[in-house]
Amino acid sequence: MNNKAGILGIGSYLPEKIIDNLYFEKTMDTSDEWIKTRTGISERRIANDNEATSDLATKAALKAIKCAKLKPENIDLVIVATATSDMVFPSTACIVQNNIGATKAAAFDMSAACSGFIYAMTVAKQFVENKVYQNVLVIGAEVLSRVLDYTDRTTSILFGDGAGAVVIGNVEFGGILSTYLGSDGSGKEFLNIPAGGSKLPASQNTIDNKLHTIKMAGNDVYKFAVRIMGDASLKALEMANLKTCNIDYLIPHQANIRIIEASAKRLKLNMDKVYVNLDKCGNMSAASIPVALDEAYRLGKIKKGDNVVLVGFGGGLTWGSSVVNWSIQGGKNE
Ligand code: COA
């Protein structure tokens, strides 16, 4: 009997509206060429005015539950990883719990910025393997377009909206072989939203100075990301007693194509073993990894028994990685 937690079902949702690089070319001093060569991004999805993070999360969650061949009332716990919760409280997870009718589930949000999905998956694994809960719904969902300054060319071009979800439960085969998490709060100034919390509550001054939007020291984050993506992946492999040659597929956080290529090189992987959707989606923070994982699975790039490395980094600073031995049959044309 395999006592490991694993992924029972997966789903994702992207809003319909697309903003391409030409939009930014028209509205600020930048170019399609600069954005593509420096980041790899061509376009990103943006939520409609009437869509909140919970709406995207709900759609992804229902797909994941269906994929797991379960019903909402079979879910014991809902965790939403997000940096853009609907409101300060209640948690977005509570709103999703009600939307999907998971009447028996507890619910809470997880705050670890772009690493949030791996953090939430790690928590879910503990609950399942310690037999506290049977089925845990883990969602990474963001509406980052609400916290961007669309006059700041250094940040607004990078991010998009979306949601991805998995159901974590006991699997007969494979499962989550390892998870590794880390943080370094001394880097809190590199990537943050300064206002709207207890330190700097909303005021006319914070609004005038756009302090409710993402602020980033791009170069510092870049250097940190290139180092930590490789280090964290190698650590998760070591914890799973595996080596780089055992990796079948890599699902990296989708922040910048140059960061992804550097990670692949460090792991001695060809880019055909690495999933990239940031050209179409941009950086969706906590939603990036589960959306990429869902797309790769549905395109038939990940098969039952494959060792899939998930790795991400983000504000905090935080980072996380995991080796998942894929346990769901199917994929392509499913
Ligand atoms: N269009 C045109 N020029 C731009 C620009 C844009 N959208 N954004 C920045 N620039 C300019 C800068 O102002 C700078 O000009 P200067 O030399 O006159 O000062 C120049 O381009 C180079 O800026 P730099 O920051 O060195 O560029 P870069 O190659 O490091 O790329 C990022 C910038 C943001 C793309 C890159 O640093 C990055 O991806 N960092 C990581 C960000 C990240 O992952 N964030 C999310 C974490 S979860």
Short mmCIF file of C-alpha atoms and ligand atoms in Angstrom, two decimals:
data_model
loop_
_atom_site.label_atom_id
_atom_site.label_comp_id
_atom_site.label_asym_id
_atom_site.label_seq_id
_atom_site.Cartn_x
_atom_site.Cartn_y
_atom_site.Cartn_z
CA MET A 1 0.00 0.00 0.00
CA ASN A 2 1.40 3.38 -1.07
CA ASN A 3 1.00 5.86 1.79
CA LYS A 4 1.99 8.85 -0.32
CA ALA A 5 -0.17 11.83 -1.15
CA GLY A 6 -0.39 12.68 -4.81
CA ILE A 7 -2.40 14.54 -7.42
CA LEU A 8 -5.81 12.94 -8.03
CA GLY A 9 -7.14 15.58 -10.42
CA ILE A 10 -6.10 18.85 -12.04
CA GLY A 11 -7.74 21.80 -13.84
CA SER A 12 -7.13 25.40 -14.80
CA TYR A 13 -8.90 28.51 -16.04
CA LEU A 14 -7.66 31.57 -17.91
CA PRO A 15 -9.78 34.69 -18.47
CA GLU A 16 -10.73 35.36 -22.10
CA LYS A 17 -9.40 38.90 -22.45
CA ILE A 18 -5.88 39.17 -23.92
CA ILE A 19 -3.48 42.11 -23.66
CA ASP A 20 -0.57 41.84 -26.10
CA ASN A 21 2.72 43.75 -26.16
CA LEU A 22 1.38 46.18 -28.77
CA TYR A 23 -0.98 47.54 -26.09
CA PHE A 24 2.06 48.53 -24.00
CA GLU A 25 3.86 49.88 -27.07
CA LYS A 26 0.94 52.27 -27.55
CA THR A 27 0.63 53.32 -23.91
CA MET A 28 4.24 53.65 -22.65
CA ASP A 29 7.87 53.91 -23.68
CA THR A 30 8.52 50.24 -24.51
CA SER A 31 8.43 47.88 -27.48
CA ASP A 32 7.23 44.41 -28.37
CA GLU A 33 10.84 43.57 -29.19
CA TRP A 34 12.19 44.72 -25.78
CA ILE A 35 9.53 42.79 -23.87
CA LYS A 36 10.00 39.60 -25.91
CA THR A 37 13.80 39.54 -25.79
CA ARG A 38 14.13 40.54 -22.11
CA THR A 39 11.24 38.44 -20.73
CA GLY A 40 9.88 36.00 -23.36
CA ILE A 41 6.35 37.37 -22.90
CA SER A 42 4.11 38.17 -25.91
CA GLU A 43 0.70 38.44 -24.27
CA ARG A 44 -1.13 37.86 -20.99
CA ARG A 45 -4.74 37.13 -19.93
CA ILE A 46 -6.62 39.77 -17.96
CA ALA A 47 -9.78 39.24 -15.87
CA ASN A 48 -12.95 41.13 -16.73
CA ASP A 49 -14.01 43.92 -14.38
CA ASN A 50 -16.62 41.64 -12.80
CA GLU A 51 -14.20 38.74 -12.21
CA ALA A 52 -12.40 38.42 -8.86
CA THR A 53 -9.73 35.89 -7.86
CA SER A 54 -12.39 33.60 -6.34
CA ASP A 55 -14.24 33.45 -9.68
CA LEU A 56 -11.16 32.21 -11.53
CA ALA A 57 -10.33 29.86 -8.65
CA THR A 58 -13.86 28.41 -8.64
CA LYS A 59 -13.70 27.51 -12.34
CA ALA A 60 -10.30 25.83 -12.00
CA ALA A 61 -11.43 24.00 -8.83
CA LEU A 62 -14.54 22.49 -10.43
CA LYS A 63 -12.42 21.14 -13.30
CA ALA A 64 -9.88 19.59 -10.90
CA ILE A 65 -12.64 17.95 -8.81
CA LYS A 66 -14.24 16.52 -11.98
CA CYS A 67 -10.85 15.25 -13.19
CA ALA A 68 -10.41 13.50 -9.81
CA LYS A 69 -13.85 11.89 -10.32
CA LEU A 70 -15.01 13.39 -7.01
CA LYS A 71 -17.84 15.66 -5.91
CA PRO A 72 -17.42 18.97 -4.03
CA GLU A 73 -18.84 17.35 -0.88
CA ASN A 74 -15.89 14.91 -0.93
CA ILE A 75 -13.45 17.81 -0.36
CA ASP A 76 -12.22 18.09 3.27
CA LEU A 77 -10.08 21.22 2.98
CA VAL A 78 -9.71 24.10 0.52
CA ILE A 79 -6.41 26.02 0.39
CA VAL A 80 -6.09 29.01 -1.93
CA ALA A 81 -2.57 30.29 -2.56
CA THR A 82 -2.85 33.91 -3.66
CA ALA A 83 -1.31 37.36 -3.36
CA THR A 84 -4.50 38.96 -4.68
CA SER A 85 -7.28 37.69 -2.40
CA ASP A 86 -10.78 39.05 -3.08
CA MET A 87 -10.63 41.04 0.16
CA VAL A 88 -8.62 41.10 3.41
CA PHE A 89 -11.12 38.71 4.96
CA PRO A 90 -12.96 36.40 4.60
CA SER A 91 -10.35 34.29 2.87
CA THR A 92 -10.72 33.62 -0.84
CA ALA A 93 -10.75 29.92 0.11
CA CYS A 94 -14.00 30.44 2.08
CA ILE A 95 -15.59 32.15 -0.92
CA VAL A 96 -14.53 29.27 -3.20
CA GLN A 97 -15.72 26.70 -0.63
CA ASN A 98 -19.19 28.25 -0.80
CA ASN A 99 -19.15 28.73 -4.60
CA ILE A 100 -18.39 25.07 -5.33
CA GLY A 101 -20.60 23.67 -2.54
CA ALA A 102 -17.79 21.97 -0.61
CA THR A 103 -20.07 21.93 2.41
CA LYS A 104 -17.86 19.66 4.55
CA ALA A 105 -14.59 21.49 3.93
CA ALA A 106 -12.47 23.78 6.10
CA ALA A 107 -10.86 26.63 4.17
CA PHE A 108 -7.95 29.06 4.42
CA ASP A 109 -5.61 31.13 2.25
CA MET A 110 -1.86 30.71 1.94
CA SER A 111 0.42 33.74 1.55
CA ALA A 112 3.78 32.95 -0.03
CA ALA A 113 3.49 35.05 -3.22
CA CYS A 114 4.64 33.19 -6.35
CA SER A 115 5.81 30.18 -4.30
CA GLY A 116 2.32 29.87 -2.79
CA PHE A 117 1.17 26.85 -4.77
CA ILE A 118 4.14 24.69 -3.70
CA TYR A 119 3.70 25.86 -0.10
CA ALA A 120 -0.01 24.94 -0.22
CA MET A 121 0.69 21.58 -1.87
CA THR A 122 3.21 20.82 0.89
CA VAL A 123 0.61 21.57 3.59
CA ALA A 124 -1.95 19.40 1.79
CA LYS A 125 0.53 16.51 1.64
CA GLN A 126 0.98 16.62 5.46
CA PHE A 127 -2.78 16.51 6.09
CA VAL A 128 -3.28 13.58 3.70
CA GLU A 129 -0.27 11.50 4.79
CA ASN A 130 -1.10 12.07 8.47
CA LYS A 131 -4.63 10.86 7.69
CA VAL A 132 -6.29 14.05 8.97
CA TYR A 133 -8.01 14.71 5.63
CA GLN A 134 -8.69 12.53 2.60
CA ASN A 135 -9.11 15.06 -0.22
CA VAL A 136 -7.53 18.52 -0.15
CA LEU A 137 -8.25 21.04 -2.89
CA VAL A 138 -5.20 23.24 -3.56
CA ILE A 139 -5.66 26.28 -5.79
CA GLY A 140 -3.22 28.90 -7.05
CA ALA A 141 -5.22 31.90 -8.28
CA GLU A 142 -4.41 35.51 -9.06
CA VAL A 143 -5.91 38.67 -10.51
CA LEU A 144 -2.64 40.59 -10.60
CA SER A 145 -4.01 43.11 -13.08
CA ARG A 146 -5.74 44.76 -10.06
CA VAL A 147 -2.40 45.45 -8.34
CA LEU A 148 -0.37 46.70 -11.29
CA ASP A 149 0.61 50.26 -12.09
CA TYR A 150 -0.06 50.43 -15.83
CA THR A 151 2.23 53.46 -16.11
CA ASP A 152 5.24 51.50 -14.76
CA ARG A 153 6.96 49.73 -17.67
CA THR A 154 9.23 47.73 -15.39
CA THR A 155 6.40 45.77 -13.74
CA SER A 156 3.11 46.04 -15.70
CA ILE A 157 4.42 44.11 -18.72
CA LEU A 158 5.31 41.05 -16.66
CA PHE A 159 2.12 39.83 -15.03
CA GLY A 160 -1.21 38.20 -15.97
CA ASP A 161 -4.31 36.63 -14.40
CA GLY A 162 -5.33 32.96 -14.09
CA ALA A 163 -6.01 30.00 -11.82
CA GLY A 164 -4.93 26.37 -11.52
CA ALA A 165 -6.12 23.71 -9.08
CA VAL A 166 -5.29 20.18 -7.97
CA VAL A 167 -6.96 17.69 -5.64
CA ILE A 168 -4.42 16.06 -3.34
CA GLY A 169 -5.26 12.67 -1.86
CA ASN A 170 -3.83 9.21 -1.30
CA VAL A 171 -2.55 7.67 -4.56
CA GLU A 172 -1.98 3.98 -5.30
CA PHE A 173 0.99 4.79 -7.48
CA GLY A 174 3.73 7.45 -7.34
CA GLY A 175 2.77 10.69 -5.61
CA ILE A 176 4.57 13.70 -4.15
CA LEU A 177 8.04 12.26 -3.50
CA SER A 178 9.53 15.38 -1.91
CA THR A 179 8.85 19.03 -1.12
CA TYR A 180 11.36 21.68 -0.14
CA LEU A 181 10.47 25.19 1.07
CA GLY A 182 12.57 28.21 1.99
CA SER A 183 12.35 31.89 2.82
CA ASP A 184 14.55 34.94 3.35
CA GLY A 185 12.63 37.90 4.76
CA SER A 186 15.69 40.14 4.44
CA GLY A 187 14.70 40.43 0.78
CA LYS A 188 11.25 41.85 1.55
CA GLU A 189 12.05 45.14 -0.19
CA PHE A 190 12.86 43.47 -3.52
CA LEU A 191 9.26 42.57 -4.33
CA ASN A 192 6.20 43.85 -2.50
CA ILE A 193 2.95 45.81 -2.42
CA PRO A 194 3.75 48.43 0.24
CA ALA A 195 0.28 49.74 1.14
CA GLY A 196 -3.11 48.33 2.12
CA GLY A 197 -1.94 46.37 5.16
CA SER A 198 -1.46 47.33 8.84
CA LYS A 199 1.93 48.96 8.20
CA LEU A 200 0.67 51.43 5.62
CA PRO A 201 -3.14 51.47 5.56
CA ALA A 202 -5.02 53.00 2.63
CA SER A 203 -4.91 56.80 2.62
CA GLN A 204 -5.04 59.58 0.04
CA ASN A 205 -1.23 59.60 0.14
CA THR A 206 -0.88 55.86 -0.58
CA ILE A 207 -3.35 56.16 -3.45
CA ASP A 208 -1.66 59.26 -4.93
CA ASN A 209 1.70 57.46 -4.83
CA LYS A 210 0.31 54.18 -6.23
CA LEU A 211 1.58 52.26 -3.21
CA HIS A 212 -1.14 49.61 -3.63
CA THR A 213 0.66 48.30 -6.71
CA ILE A 214 3.57 45.89 -7.17
CA LYS A 215 7.03 47.37 -6.58
CA MET A 216 10.05 45.38 -7.69
CA ALA A 217 13.83 45.61 -7.86
CA GLY A 218 13.99 43.61 -11.11
CA ASN A 219 17.73 43.00 -11.20
CA ASP A 220 17.97 41.83 -7.58
CA VAL A 221 15.01 39.47 -8.05
CA TYR A 222 16.55 38.18 -11.28
CA LYS A 223 19.89 37.28 -9.65
CA PHE A 224 18.13 35.61 -6.71
CA ALA A 225 15.83 33.67 -9.06
CA VAL A 226 18.59 32.27 -11.25
CA ARG A 227 20.44 30.97 -8.18
CA ILE A 228 17.47 29.63 -6.20
CA MET A 229 15.62 27.85 -9.04
CA GLY A 230 18.59 25.53 -9.62
CA ASP A 231 19.47 25.12 -5.92
CA ALA A 232 15.88 24.34 -4.90
CA SER A 233 15.33 21.84 -7.74
CA LEU A 234 18.52 19.97 -6.81
CA LYS A 235 17.46 19.91 -3.14
CA ALA A 236 14.02 18.40 -3.97
CA LEU A 237 15.71 15.78 -6.17
CA GLU A 238 18.17 14.89 -3.38
CA MET A 239 15.28 14.57 -0.90
CA ALA A 240 13.57 12.15 -3.32
CA ASN A 241 16.83 10.17 -3.77
CA LEU A 242 16.91 11.13 -7.45
CA LYS A 243 19.43 12.78 -9.78
CA THR A 244 19.08 15.25 -12.65
CA CYS A 245 19.10 12.34 -15.14
CA ASN A 246 15.89 11.06 -13.49
CA ILE A 247 13.91 14.21 -14.37
CA ASP A 248 11.29 13.55 -17.05
CA TYR A 249 9.79 17.03 -17.07
CA LEU A 250 10.29 20.44 -15.45
CA ILE A 251 7.47 22.84 -14.57
CA PRO A 252 9.18 26.08 -13.53
CA HIS A 253 7.57 29.26 -12.25
CA GLN A 254 6.90 31.39 -15.34
CA ALA A 255 8.64 34.70 -14.56
CA ASN A 256 11.20 35.20 -17.33
CA ILE A 257 12.37 32.92 -20.15
CA ARG A 258 16.01 33.72 -19.32
CA ILE A 259 15.49 32.53 -15.72
CA ILE A 260 13.81 29.34 -17.02
CA GLU A 261 16.61 28.64 -19.52
CA ALA A 262 19.27 29.14 -16.84
CA SER A 263 17.41 26.66 -14.57
CA ALA A 264 17.17 24.09 -17.37
CA LYS A 265 20.89 24.43 -18.06
CA ARG A 266 21.75 23.92 -14.38
CA LEU A 267 19.58 20.75 -14.38
CA LYS A 268 21.15 19.56 -17.67
CA LEU A 269 17.73 19.50 -19.35
CA ASN A 270 16.89 20.24 -22.97
CA MET A 271 14.17 22.86 -23.32
CA ASP A 272 11.85 20.22 -24.85
CA LYS A 273 11.61 18.81 -21.29
CA VAL A 274 10.58 22.17 -19.86
CA TYR A 275 7.07 23.61 -20.04
CA VAL A 276 6.84 27.26 -21.02
CA ASN A 277 3.59 29.20 -21.29
CA LEU A 278 4.77 32.64 -20.18
CA ASP A 279 4.77 33.80 -23.81
CA LYS A 280 0.94 33.53 -23.68
CA CYS A 281 0.24 34.03 -19.95
CA GLY A 282 3.01 36.15 -18.43
CA ASN A 283 3.77 35.64 -14.74
CA MET A 284 0.57 34.59 -12.90
CA SER A 285 2.31 34.31 -9.51
CA ALA A 286 0.77 31.44 -7.47
CA ALA A 287 -1.26 30.35 -10.51
CA SER A 288 1.72 29.91 -12.86
CA ILE A 289 2.84 26.44 -11.77
CA PRO A 290 -0.60 24.74 -11.55
CA VAL A 291 -1.74 26.25 -14.88
CA ALA A 292 1.50 25.12 -16.57
CA LEU A 293 1.19 21.67 -14.98
CA ASP A 294 -2.40 21.30 -16.18
CA GLU A 295 -1.54 22.39 -19.73
CA ALA A 296 1.49 20.06 -19.90
CA TYR A 297 -0.61 17.13 -18.66
CA ARG A 298 -3.43 17.78 -21.13
CA LEU A 299 -0.97 18.12 -24.02
CA GLY A 300 0.32 14.64 -23.18
CA LYS A 301 3.78 15.90 -22.17
CA ILE A 302 3.49 14.29 -18.72
CA LYS A 303 2.60 10.61 -18.43
CA LYS A 304 1.86 8.26 -15.56
CA GLY A 305 5.14 7.36 -13.81
CA ASP A 306 7.05 10.47 -14.95
CA ASN A 307 9.19 12.35 -12.41
CA VAL A 308 8.05 15.96 -12.66
CA VAL A 309 10.00 18.70 -10.90
CA LEU A 310 8.01 21.79 -9.85
CA VAL A 311 10.01 24.84 -8.79
CA GLY A 312 9.17 28.44 -7.99
CA PHE A 313 10.31 31.61 -6.23
CA GLY A 314 8.69 34.87 -5.26
CA GLY A 315 8.10 37.72 -2.86
CA GLY A 316 9.10 37.22 0.75
CA LEU A 317 11.53 36.21 -0.50
CA THR A 318 10.24 32.65 -0.74
CA TRP A 319 11.00 29.56 -2.77
CA GLY A 320 9.75 26.00 -3.09
CA SER A 321 10.30 22.85 -5.10
CA SER A 322 8.84 19.38 -5.35
CA VAL A 323 9.32 16.11 -7.18
CA VAL A 324 5.99 14.57 -8.19
CA ASN A 325 5.82 11.08 -9.62
CA TRP A 326 2.82 11.53 -11.86
CA SER A 327 -0.10 9.30 -10.93
CA ILE A 328 -2.95 10.26 -13.27
CA GLN A 329 -3.60 8.24 -16.40
CA GLY A 330 -4.63 9.99 -19.60
CA GLY A 331 -3.77 13.51 -20.64
CA LYS A 332 -3.80 14.06 -24.37
CA ASN A 333 -7.27 14.19 -25.92
CA GLU A 334 -8.85 13.42 -22.56
N1 COA B 1 10.66 48.58 -21.94
C1 COA B 1 11.79 49.22 -22.29
N2 COA B 1 12.79 49.44 -21.43
C2 COA B 1 12.64 48.99 -20.17
C3 COA B 1 11.47 48.32 -19.74
C4 COA B 1 10.46 48.13 -20.70
N3 COA B 1 9.32 47.49 -20.40
N4 COA B 1 11.61 48.00 -18.47
C5 COA B 1 12.82 48.44 -18.07
N5 COA B 1 13.43 49.05 -19.10
C6 COA B 1 14.75 49.70 -19.14
C7 COA B 1 15.24 50.11 -17.78
O1 COA B 1 14.67 51.34 -17.40
C8 COA B 1 16.72 50.19 -18.01
O2 COA B 1 17.01 51.39 -18.61
P1 COA B 1 18.35 52.20 -18.20
O3 COA B 1 19.48 51.29 -18.54
O4 COA B 1 18.26 53.42 -19.03
O5 COA B 1 18.21 52.45 -16.73
C9 COA B 1 16.99 49.07 -19.04
O6 COA B 1 15.69 48.77 -19.61
C10 COA B 1 17.56 47.82 -18.47
O7 COA B 1 16.86 47.51 -17.28
P2 COA B 1 17.15 46.23 -16.45
O8 COA B 1 16.28 46.22 -15.23
O9 COA B 1 18.62 46.06 -16.26
O10 COA B 1 16.65 45.10 -17.47
P3 COA B 1 16.74 43.56 -17.31
O11 COA B 1 17.42 42.97 -18.47
O12 COA B 1 17.21 43.17 -15.94
O13 COA B 1 15.21 43.14 -17.41
C11 COA B 1 13.40 42.47 -15.99
C12 COA B 1 14.28 43.63 -16.48
C13 COA B 1 12.39 43.02 -15.00
C14 COA B 1 12.70 41.87 -17.18
C15 COA B 1 14.31 41.41 -15.30
O14 COA B 1 15.16 42.04 -14.37
C16 COA B 1 13.53 40.35 -14.59
O15 COA B 1 12.86 39.55 -15.20
N6 COA B 1 13.68 40.28 -13.25
C17 COA B 1 12.98 39.31 -12.48
C18 COA B 1 11.57 39.76 -12.26
C19 COA B 1 10.71 38.68 -11.72
O16 COA B 1 10.91 37.53 -11.95
N7 COA B 1 9.69 39.10 -10.98
C20 COA B 1 8.70 38.24 -10.46
C21 COA B 1 9.19 37.41 -9.37
S1 COA B 1 8.01 36.23 -8.93
#
